[in-house]
């Protein structure tokens, strides 16, 4: 299995946001193409903000227009200013060190200080780590995910049991409060 990765370090100090350079292309199948052939494809150099609070990846309207990306549909998205109905596109994204993400569905959005917002749809395809040793932020990403990173089980750490998020009952499951009613008609009524 081929693992692709990159690491970025701050020049000193702790970072308040994680940004990287990237290239955005209209979607194409990169298999069998040389690096030279890929570099001949029309692309746009962008600044990407990594956001674990974003469900999906977003590009600006300017990126979509510069690449003349076809609209593949519309999506209703939730954001800080409310909800919007926005165009969807399919793109390839080339991250640092030639870490490529193919055929990613993105939406258009108003972004400040970046051209691309990398969301959990990309982050969860691999392993994502941020450390702040010696007052210097280091960010590392690899794809695909190859092992569990568990700081509690490393040498020189205090052993700790992982916190496992409890499974939420489904709408039609019996309510865990013991009322005998379905969850949707009891404790889940206002959710």
XYZ file of N, CA, C and O in Angstrom:
764
model
N 0.845 -1.170 0.000
C 0.000 0.000 0.000
C 0.895 1.239 0.000
O 1.807 1.375 0.798
N 0.619 2.162 -0.903
C 1.369 3.404 -1.007
C 0.763 4.426 -0.052
O -0.431 4.713 -0.115
N 1.579 4.963 0.845
C 1.130 5.974 1.795
C 1.757 7.299 1.387
O 2.974 7.398 1.214
N 0.932 8.310 1.210
C 1.399 9.654 0.882
C 1.222 10.525 2.114
O 0.230 10.395 2.835
N 2.172 11.445 2.331
C 2.097 12.263 3.532
C 2.848 13.566 3.356
O 3.630 13.719 2.421
N 2.590 14.488 4.275
C 3.369 15.712 4.361
C 3.310 16.219 5.791
O 2.414 15.873 6.556
N 4.298 17.031 6.144
C 4.364 17.665 7.452
C 4.697 19.131 7.255
O 5.559 19.467 6.438
N 3.995 19.987 7.975
C 4.253 21.431 7.962
C 4.595 21.862 9.375
O 3.964 21.412 10.331
N 5.592 22.748 9.514
C 5.965 23.264 10.826
C 5.928 24.778 10.798
O 6.278 25.398 9.788
N 5.545 25.364 11.928
C 5.585 26.821 12.048
C 7.042 27.250 12.148
O 7.908 26.481 12.554
N 7.304 28.482 11.766
C 8.664 29.020 11.869
C 9.020 29.354 13.310
O 10.107 29.827 13.584
N 8.110 29.145 14.187
C 8.273 29.463 15.603
C 6.945 29.953 16.122
O 6.217 30.645 15.413
N 6.599 29.561 17.285
C 5.328 29.972 17.856
C 4.225 28.989 17.525
O 4.375 28.082 16.711
N 3.115 29.185 18.217
C 1.947 28.331 18.035
C 1.030 28.933 16.990
O 0.807 30.144 16.967
N 0.493 28.095 16.137
C -0.415 28.562 15.089
C -1.849 28.585 15.602
O -2.267 27.675 16.316
N -2.603 29.585 15.215
C -4.019 29.676 15.559
C -4.902 29.048 14.488
O -6.081 28.803 14.689
N -4.315 28.830 13.330
C -5.028 28.153 12.245
C -4.014 27.361 11.429
O -2.846 27.718 11.367
N -4.501 26.275 10.837
C -3.637 25.402 10.034
C -3.951 25.672 8.562
O -5.066 25.435 8.097
N -2.949 26.188 7.859
C -3.098 26.473 6.429
C -1.983 25.790 5.658
O -0.871 25.627 6.163
N -2.307 25.386 4.439
C -1.306 24.809 3.539
C -1.595 25.290 2.127
O -2.707 25.714 1.820
N -0.599 25.209 1.285
C -0.814 25.465 -0.136
C -1.444 24.227 -0.749
O -1.295 23.111 -0.237
N -2.156 24.410 -1.838
C -2.689 23.276 -2.595
C -2.952 23.716 -4.024
O -2.939 24.906 -4.331
N -3.168 22.750 -4.883
C -3.611 23.005 -6.254
C -4.995 22.396 -6.393
O -5.248 21.299 -5.901
N -5.887 23.107 -7.084
C -7.223 22.591 -7.363
C -7.335 22.402 -8.871
O -6.957 23.286 -9.649
N -7.824 21.226 -9.270
C -8.019 20.874 -10.675
C -9.473 20.478 -10.888
O -10.116 19.990 -9.962
N -9.959 20.593 -12.142
C -11.207 19.914 -12.469
C -10.914 18.423 -12.343
O -9.813 17.954 -12.636
N -11.880 17.648 -11.881
C -11.667 16.227 -11.607
C -11.193 15.475 -12.865
O -11.698 15.706 -13.960
N -10.198 14.604 -12.668
C -9.712 13.710 -13.721
C -9.114 12.480 -13.043
O -8.769 12.510 -11.857
N -8.988 11.395 -13.792
C -8.407 10.171 -13.254
C -6.883 10.263 -13.374
O -6.345 10.247 -14.473
N -6.170 10.357 -12.229
C -4.717 10.535 -12.282
C -3.937 9.237 -12.500
O -2.739 9.289 -12.751
N -4.606 8.091 -12.416
C -3.895 6.811 -12.548
C -3.303 6.669 -13.941
O -3.954 6.909 -14.946
N -2.048 6.285 -13.973
C -1.368 6.095 -15.246
C -0.773 7.368 -15.820
O -0.098 7.326 -16.842
N -1.006 8.523 -15.173
C -0.436 9.774 -15.657
C 0.862 10.061 -14.912
O 0.983 9.811 -13.713
N 1.832 10.595 -15.634
C 3.090 10.992 -14.999
C 2.889 12.324 -14.282
O 1.901 13.039 -14.525
N 3.833 12.678 -13.415
C 3.765 13.960 -12.703
C 3.761 15.105 -13.720
O 3.090 16.106 -13.534
N 4.516 14.946 -14.806
C 4.549 15.967 -15.858
C 3.203 16.129 -16.542
O 2.789 17.251 -16.852
N 2.529 15.006 -16.813
C 1.203 15.080 -17.446
C 0.189 15.731 -16.509
O -0.654 16.505 -16.942
N 0.295 15.426 -15.224
C -0.618 16.047 -14.256
C -0.361 17.546 -14.181
O -1.302 18.347 -14.141
N 0.924 17.946 -14.218
C 1.237 19.379 -14.122
C 0.762 20.150 -15.352
O 0.638 21.372 -15.300
N 0.478 19.456 -16.456
C -0.040 20.110 -17.651
C -1.540 20.398 -17.566
O -2.077 21.188 -18.342
N -2.226 19.741 -16.632
C -3.658 19.970 -16.456
C -3.877 21.372 -15.897
O -3.079 21.873 -15.100
N -4.973 22.000 -16.298
C -5.281 23.343 -15.806
C -5.572 23.264 -14.308
O -6.368 22.440 -13.861
N -4.894 24.133 -13.553
C -5.066 24.126 -12.101
C -5.003 25.556 -11.583
O -4.635 26.481 -12.308
N -5.333 25.692 -10.316
C -5.209 26.987 -9.648
C -4.508 26.752 -8.315
O -4.910 25.890 -7.540
N -3.462 27.538 -8.065
C -2.767 27.486 -6.786
C -3.641 28.196 -5.752
O -4.126 29.299 -5.996
N -3.831 27.529 -4.617
C -4.734 28.048 -3.588
C -4.116 27.920 -2.206
O -3.199 27.137 -1.989
N -4.675 28.677 -1.283
C -4.369 28.530 0.140
C -5.543 27.782 0.752
O -6.700 28.169 0.571
N -5.227 26.696 1.473
C -6.266 25.861 2.086
C -6.222 26.017 3.603
O -5.158 25.944 4.209
N -7.376 26.204 4.207
C -7.536 26.233 5.656
C -8.124 24.900 6.073
O -9.161 24.482 5.543
N -7.471 24.209 7.006
C -7.926 22.907 7.499
C -8.891 23.154 8.641
O -8.549 23.822 9.613
N -10.116 22.621 8.538
C -11.165 22.921 9.513
C -11.883 21.646 9.936
O -12.719 21.111 9.201
N -11.576 21.160 11.150
C -12.226 19.952 11.646
C -13.680 20.204 12.015
O -14.417 19.257 12.265
N -14.106 21.454 12.020
C -15.504 21.778 12.296
C -16.361 21.816 11.041
O -17.576 21.990 11.122
N -15.744 21.655 9.883
C -16.471 21.679 8.615
C -16.711 20.248 8.149
O -15.781 19.446 8.090
N -17.940 19.942 7.810
C -18.273 18.600 7.348
C -17.659 18.313 5.988
O -17.099 17.248 5.756
N -17.754 19.273 5.079
C -17.307 19.065 3.702
C -16.348 20.159 3.258
O -16.279 21.233 3.864
N -15.671 19.896 2.160
C -14.705 20.833 1.603
C -15.426 21.896 0.776
O -16.405 21.614 0.089
N -14.902 23.117 0.842
C -15.510 24.278 0.194
C -14.444 24.994 -0.632
O -13.286 25.071 -0.213
N -14.843 25.514 -1.800
C -13.974 26.374 -2.603
C -14.687 27.700 -2.821
O -15.908 27.786 -2.685
N -13.931 28.718 -3.176
C -14.551 30.009 -3.474
C -15.135 30.000 -4.888
O -14.746 29.194 -5.731
N -16.014 30.927 -5.116
C -16.605 31.095 -6.447
C -15.511 31.448 -7.456
O -15.547 30.994 -8.602
N -14.501 32.225 -7.017
C -13.397 32.610 -7.903
C -12.628 31.391 -8.401
O -12.246 31.317 -9.570
N -12.398 30.409 -7.529
C -11.708 29.175 -7.935
C -12.548 28.437 -8.975
O -12.040 28.004 -10.010
N -13.835 28.310 -8.718
C -14.731 27.619 -9.658
C -14.748 28.322 -11.017
O -14.707 27.660 -12.066
N -14.783 29.656 -10.999
C -14.807 30.409 -12.253
C -13.480 30.313 -12.993
O -13.459 30.133 -14.213
N -12.357 30.442 -12.276
C -11.036 30.370 -12.917
C -10.817 29.037 -13.619
O -10.184 28.980 -14.667
N -11.327 27.962 -13.021
C -11.162 26.639 -13.610
C -12.314 26.261 -14.533
O -12.305 25.172 -15.108
N -13.299 27.136 -14.628
C -14.476 26.872 -15.461
C -15.094 25.519 -15.093
O -15.388 24.689 -15.957
N -15.274 25.305 -13.782
C -15.795 24.025 -13.294
C -17.275 23.876 -13.610
O -18.052 24.795 -13.347
N -17.679 22.736 -14.139
C -19.104 22.520 -14.369
C -19.833 22.318 -13.038
O -19.290 21.733 -12.102
N -21.047 22.827 -12.970
C -21.887 22.637 -11.787
C -22.486 21.239 -11.880
O -23.082 20.867 -12.896
N -22.325 20.441 -10.816
C -22.831 19.070 -10.812
C -24.140 18.944 -10.045
O -24.720 17.867 -9.994
N -24.583 20.027 -9.437
C -25.820 20.027 -8.661
C -25.828 21.191 -7.698
O -24.948 22.051 -7.738
N -26.822 21.195 -6.836
C -26.944 22.240 -5.815
C -27.013 21.558 -4.451
O -27.440 20.411 -4.346
N -26.593 22.283 -3.415
C -26.614 21.742 -2.051
C -27.043 22.836 -1.084
O -26.676 23.999 -1.250
N -27.813 22.451 -0.090
C -28.146 23.359 1.000
C -27.070 23.162 2.063
O -26.838 22.041 2.517
N -26.379 24.252 2.423
C -25.306 24.165 3.403
C -25.593 25.079 4.586
O -26.199 26.136 4.440
N -25.175 24.627 5.755
C -25.260 25.427 6.970
C -23.904 26.054 7.218
O -22.876 25.394 7.082
N -23.904 27.325 7.598
C -22.655 28.027 7.892
C -22.928 29.089 8.945
O -24.062 29.221 9.421
N -21.901 29.841 9.313
C -22.019 30.811 10.399
C -23.103 31.852 10.144
O -23.730 32.353 11.082
N -23.350 32.184 8.887
C -24.346 33.209 8.561
C -25.738 32.624 8.305
O -26.653 33.344 7.911
N -25.913 31.331 8.493
C -27.223 30.708 8.280
C -27.155 29.547 7.311
O -26.258 28.722 7.374
N -28.110 29.523 6.373
C -28.171 28.463 5.367
C -28.156 29.085 3.978
O -28.664 30.184 3.783
N -27.575 28.356 3.030
C -27.532 28.816 1.641
C -27.711 27.630 0.711
O -27.340 26.507 1.041
N -28.234 27.899 -0.478
C -28.310 26.923 -1.552
C -27.179 27.271 -2.515
O -27.185 28.358 -3.100
N -26.186 26.381 -2.637
C -24.972 26.706 -3.378
C -24.645 25.638 -4.418
O -25.043 24.487 -4.278
N -23.879 26.026 -5.454
C -23.463 25.064 -6.476
C -22.457 24.049 -5.931
O -21.652 24.360 -5.057
N -22.505 22.832 -6.496
C -21.540 21.771 -6.192
C -20.672 21.532 -7.422
O -21.124 21.705 -8.561
N -19.435 21.126 -7.175
C -18.484 20.793 -8.231
C -17.718 19.543 -7.801
O -17.707 19.190 -6.621
N -17.042 18.904 -8.747
C -16.165 17.790 -8.433
C -14.756 18.188 -8.859
O -14.548 18.626 -9.995
N -13.801 18.053 -7.930
C -12.433 18.500 -8.181
C -11.421 17.458 -7.712
O -11.748 16.551 -6.959
N -10.197 17.631 -8.171
C -9.031 16.957 -7.600
C -8.268 18.023 -6.832
O -8.169 19.167 -7.292
N -7.730 17.653 -5.687
C -6.936 18.576 -4.889
C -5.569 17.952 -4.676
O -5.456 16.801 -4.264
N -4.522 18.727 -4.991
C -3.149 18.287 -4.768
C -2.603 19.074 -3.587
O -2.457 20.293 -3.651
N -2.337 18.361 -2.499
C -1.812 18.944 -1.275
C -0.283 18.942 -1.343
O 0.286 18.434 -2.304
N 0.404 19.500 -0.343
C 1.872 19.473 -0.382
C 2.428 18.049 -0.533
O 1.778 17.072 -0.171
N 3.652 17.968 -1.055
C 4.359 16.710 -1.242
C 3.601 15.749 -2.164
O 3.672 14.540 -2.024
N 2.836 16.308 -3.099
C 2.072 15.537 -4.083
C 1.084 14.554 -3.467
O 0.863 13.468 -3.997
N 0.484 14.933 -2.350
C -0.589 14.144 -1.744
C -1.874 14.536 -2.478
O -2.346 15.663 -2.356
N -2.403 13.595 -3.270
C -3.547 13.898 -4.118
C -4.852 13.328 -3.605
O -4.901 12.212 -3.095
N -5.902 14.105 -3.751
C -7.260 13.696 -3.403
C -8.087 13.838 -4.684
O -8.278 14.943 -5.181
N -8.567 12.719 -5.219
C -9.296 12.730 -6.490
C -10.799 12.685 -6.284
O -11.278 12.110 -5.308
N -11.513 13.262 -7.239
C -12.973 13.183 -7.323
C -13.650 13.555 -6.003
O -14.433 12.788 -5.447
N -13.339 14.745 -5.511
C -13.922 15.246 -4.274
C -15.051 16.215 -4.607
O -14.839 17.183 -5.346
N -16.228 15.942 -4.063
C -17.355 16.853 -4.256
C -17.196 18.031 -3.293
O -17.011 17.827 -2.094
N -17.210 19.241 -3.835
C -17.058 20.454 -3.040
C -18.242 21.381 -3.307
O -18.930 21.247 -4.316
N -18.456 22.301 -2.388
C -19.460 23.338 -2.593
C -18.760 24.680 -2.673
O -17.615 24.828 -2.247
N -19.463 25.666 -3.215
C -18.945 27.030 -3.249
C -19.325 27.733 -1.953
O -20.408 27.495 -1.414
N -18.438 28.601 -1.491
C -18.727 29.352 -0.285
C -17.921 30.627 -0.216
O -16.930 30.797 -0.924
N -18.340 31.543 0.647
C -17.608 32.778 0.901
C -16.563 32.492 1.961
O -16.901 32.232 3.117
N -15.306 32.516 1.572
C -14.213 32.217 2.485
C -13.344 33.463 2.643
O -13.081 34.158 1.676
N -12.888 33.709 3.842
C -12.013 34.850 4.121
C -10.624 34.324 4.467
O -10.464 33.477 5.332
N -9.614 34.820 3.794
C -8.243 34.445 4.103
C -7.786 33.135 3.505
O -6.688 32.672 3.816
N -8.605 32.516 2.673
C -8.216 31.269 2.004
C -9.102 31.075 0.776
O -10.116 31.747 0.615
N -8.689 30.142 -0.072
C -9.447 29.807 -1.284
C -10.190 28.487 -1.147
O -11.134 28.219 -1.872
N -9.691 27.629 -0.240
C -10.235 26.286 -0.040
C -10.346 26.051 1.460
O -9.443 26.408 2.216
N -11.445 25.460 1.866
C -11.606 25.022 3.249
C -11.633 23.502 3.217
O -12.526 22.918 2.610
N -10.612 22.873 3.802
C -10.531 21.411 3.831
C -11.369 20.921 5.004
O -11.077 21.234 6.157
N -12.410 20.154 4.713
C -13.318 19.667 5.742
C -13.057 18.217 6.107
O -12.120 17.574 5.625
N -13.927 17.707 6.949
C -13.775 16.340 7.448
C -13.911 15.283 6.357
O -13.433 14.167 6.519
N -14.527 15.611 5.228
C -14.610 14.638 4.137
C -13.224 14.257 3.628
O -12.999 13.118 3.221
N -12.270 15.174 3.676
C -10.891 14.870 3.297
C -10.084 14.422 4.514
O -9.346 13.440 4.459
N -10.233 15.129 5.625
C -9.450 14.813 6.824
C -9.637 13.364 7.254
O -8.679 12.679 7.622
N -10.862 12.846 7.177
C -11.123 11.473 7.633
C -10.692 10.403 6.626
O -10.826 9.216 6.895
N -10.155 10.796 5.500
C -9.592 9.810 4.567
C -8.208 9.359 5.018
O -7.652 8.415 4.470
N -7.626 10.072 5.972
C -6.275 9.753 6.396
C -6.082 9.979 7.873
O -7.033 9.950 8.655
N -4.827 10.192 8.261
C -4.459 10.470 9.647
C -4.018 11.922 9.737
O -3.181 12.382 8.951
N -4.529 12.626 10.730
C -4.352 14.063 10.909
C -3.824 14.285 12.317
O -4.427 13.822 13.274
N -2.674 14.935 12.454
C -2.105 15.152 13.783
C -1.533 16.560 13.891
O -0.918 17.069 12.942
N -1.738 17.164 15.054
C -1.167 18.474 15.359
C -0.464 18.352 16.701
O -1.046 17.868 17.672
N 0.795 18.777 16.743
C 1.530 18.798 18.006
C 2.095 20.198 18.215
O 2.251 20.969 17.260
N 2.398 20.503 19.461
C 2.896 21.834 19.823
C 4.074 21.710 20.791
O 4.077 22.289 21.864
N 5.070 20.956 20.400
C 6.240 20.718 21.247
C 7.164 21.932 21.200
O 7.439 22.461 20.116
N 7.606 22.358 22.371
C 8.565 23.464 22.445
C 8.025 24.767 21.902
O 8.803 25.589 21.405
N 6.711 24.956 21.967
C 6.123 26.207 21.483
C 6.126 26.346 19.973
O 6.031 27.442 19.433
N 6.227 25.216 19.271
C 6.243 25.225 17.798
C 5.203 24.238 17.291
O 5.246 23.051 17.627
N 4.284 24.708 16.452
C 3.228 23.856 15.926
C 3.745 23.029 14.746
O 4.382 23.562 13.840
N 3.450 21.728 14.796
C 3.744 20.817 13.693
C 2.443 20.137 13.303
O 1.723 19.618 14.146
N 2.137 20.158 12.004
C 0.922 19.558 11.461
C 1.348 18.492 10.471
O 2.189 18.734 9.612
N 0.771 17.294 10.598
C 1.120 16.202 9.702
C -0.150 15.495 9.224
O -1.103 15.343 9.986
N -0.153 15.098 7.967
C -1.292 14.410 7.366
C -0.758 13.295 6.488
O 0.210 13.475 5.751
N -1.392 12.118 6.570
C -1.042 11.014 5.676
C -2.328 10.359 5.201
O -3.339 10.342 5.900
N -2.237 9.796 3.996
C -3.381 9.134 3.405
C -2.882 7.903 2.670
O -1.865 7.993 1.976
N -3.485 6.744 2.809
C -4.644 6.447 3.645
C -4.231 6.298 5.106
O -3.040 6.282 5.431
N -5.218 6.147 5.953
C -4.977 5.904 7.361
C -4.331 4.533 7.508
O -4.801 3.561 6.931
N -3.232 4.459 8.257
C -2.511 3.193 8.359
C -2.406 2.635 9.768
O -2.096 1.466 9.946
N -2.604 3.467 10.770
C -2.555 2.977 12.144
C -3.246 3.979 13.056
O -3.403 5.143 12.716
N -3.623 3.502 14.222
C -4.240 4.364 15.218
C -3.162 5.169 15.926
O -2.145 4.615 16.340
N -3.370 6.453 16.029
C -2.485 7.310 16.814
C -3.157 7.449 18.171
O -4.233 8.029 18.291
N -2.531 6.876 19.201
C -3.123 6.882 20.540
C -2.067 7.348 21.530
O -1.195 6.591 21.931
N -2.135 8.596 21.910
C -1.139 9.171 22.805
C -1.178 8.537 24.198
O -0.185 8.557 24.911
N -2.298 7.980 24.584
C -2.413 7.349 25.912
C -1.608 6.058 26.009
O -1.266 5.633 27.103
N -1.311 5.421 24.909
C -0.575 4.155 24.922
C 0.877 4.305 24.496
O 1.511 3.332 24.113
N 1.413 5.519 24.532
C 2.809 5.724 24.188
C 3.664 5.724 25.446
O 3.171 6.041 26.533
N 4.946 5.381 25.307
C 5.841 5.415 26.474
C 5.874 6.819 27.092
O 5.661 7.821 26.406
N 6.139 6.880 28.377
C 6.273 8.133 29.126
C 4.978 8.925 29.228
O 4.998 10.144 29.365
N 3.845 8.255 29.106
C 2.565 8.929 29.319
C 1.816 8.207 30.422
O 2.053 7.036 30.703
N 0.903 8.925 31.028
C 0.069 8.331 32.066
C -0.982 7.485 31.362
O -1.699 7.980 30.482
N -1.064 6.184 31.706
C -2.066 5.334 31.053
C -3.472 5.897 31.278
O -3.784 6.423 32.337
N -4.277 5.794 30.258
C -5.635 6.326 30.317
C -6.501 5.502 29.383
O -6.037 5.044 28.344
N -7.727 5.321 29.743
C -8.652 4.616 28.857
C -9.231 5.618 27.865
O -9.606 6.724 28.251
N -9.312 5.248 26.590
C -9.913 6.152 25.614
C -11.363 6.468 25.978
O -12.078 5.620 26.512
N -11.770 7.692 25.677
C -13.159 8.087 25.882
C -13.921 7.663 24.636
O -13.620 8.101 23.536
N -14.880 6.780 24.807
C -15.663 6.283 23.685
C -17.032 6.943 23.743
O -17.731 6.855 24.754
N -17.385 7.629 22.667
C -18.671 8.303 22.610
C -19.778 7.258 22.580
O -19.762 6.336 21.764
N -20.729 7.418 23.482
C -21.839 6.469 23.571
C -22.709 6.561 22.320
O -22.921 7.638 21.764
N -23.221 5.432 21.876
C -24.112 5.387 20.727
C -25.430 6.047 21.107
O -26.015 5.756 22.150
N -25.875 6.956 20.279
C -27.153 7.622 20.499
C -28.275 6.707 20.016
O -28.139 6.026 18.996
N -29.399 6.667 20.742
C -30.512 5.828 20.280
C -31.093 6.364 18.978
O -31.104 7.565 18.738
N -31.571 5.443 18.141
C -32.248 5.834 16.911
C -33.651 6.335 17.224
O -34.201 6.087 18.308
N -34.251 7.041 16.293
C -35.575 7.616 16.510
C -36.602 6.571 16.928
O -37.454 6.827 17.766
N -36.526 5.377 16.358
C -37.517 4.344 16.637
C -37.068 3.319 17.682
O -37.773 2.343 17.934
N -35.911 3.556 18.312
C -35.462 2.691 19.408
C -36.266 3.017 20.665
O -36.815 4.110 20.810
N -36.288 2.049 21.571
C -36.935 2.305 22.864
C -36.104 3.342 23.617
O -34.875 3.315 23.571
N -36.765 4.246 24.308
C -36.076 5.317 25.024
C -35.257 4.712 26.180
O -35.762 3.882 26.939
N -33.987 5.136 26.316
C -33.141 4.581 27.369
C -33.564 5.003 28.784
O -33.074 4.456 29.763
N -34.503 5.931 28.904
C -34.936 6.363 30.235
C -35.829 5.327 30.914
O -36.115 5.414 32.101
N -36.296 4.329 30.150
C -37.120 3.266 30.729
C -38.611 3.537 30.702
O -39.389 2.805 31.310
N -39.045 4.553 29.967
C -40.470 4.898 29.932
C -41.312 3.892 29.156
O -42.532 3.868 29.288
N -40.677 3.089 28.291
C -41.410 2.159 27.453
C -41.861 2.783 26.143
O -42.465 2.120 25.314
N -41.568 4.078 25.937
C -41.936 4.776 24.694
C -40.751 4.759 23.733
O -39.608 4.540 24.134
N -41.067 5.019 22.454
C -40.004 5.182 21.481
C -39.262 6.487 21.799
O -39.851 7.451 22.286
N -37.962 6.497 21.476
C -37.108 7.655 21.763
C -37.695 8.937 21.155
O -37.714 9.971 21.804
N -38.206 8.855 19.912
C -38.734 10.053 19.245
C -39.949 10.623 19.945
O -40.251 11.802 19.797
N -40.649 9.803 20.728
C -41.845 10.263 21.440
C -41.564 10.563 22.906
O -42.485 10.831 23.675
N -40.293 10.500 23.298
C -39.963 10.687 24.723
C -38.801 11.688 24.808
O -38.968 12.858 24.461
N -37.654 11.249 25.240
C -36.506 12.134 25.459
C -35.953 12.748 24.158
O -35.322 13.795 24.183
N -36.201 12.117 23.031
C -35.724 12.640 21.751
C -36.732 13.520 21.034
O -36.520 13.928 19.897
N -37.817 13.858 21.697
C -38.898 14.614 21.075
C -38.453 15.978 20.553
O -38.869 16.410 19.497
N -37.573 16.675 21.257
C -37.175 18.032 20.874
C -35.814 18.074 20.192
O -35.210 19.119 20.106
N -35.357 16.928 19.712
C -34.029 16.902 19.078
C -34.150 16.776 17.586
O -35.053 16.317 17.034
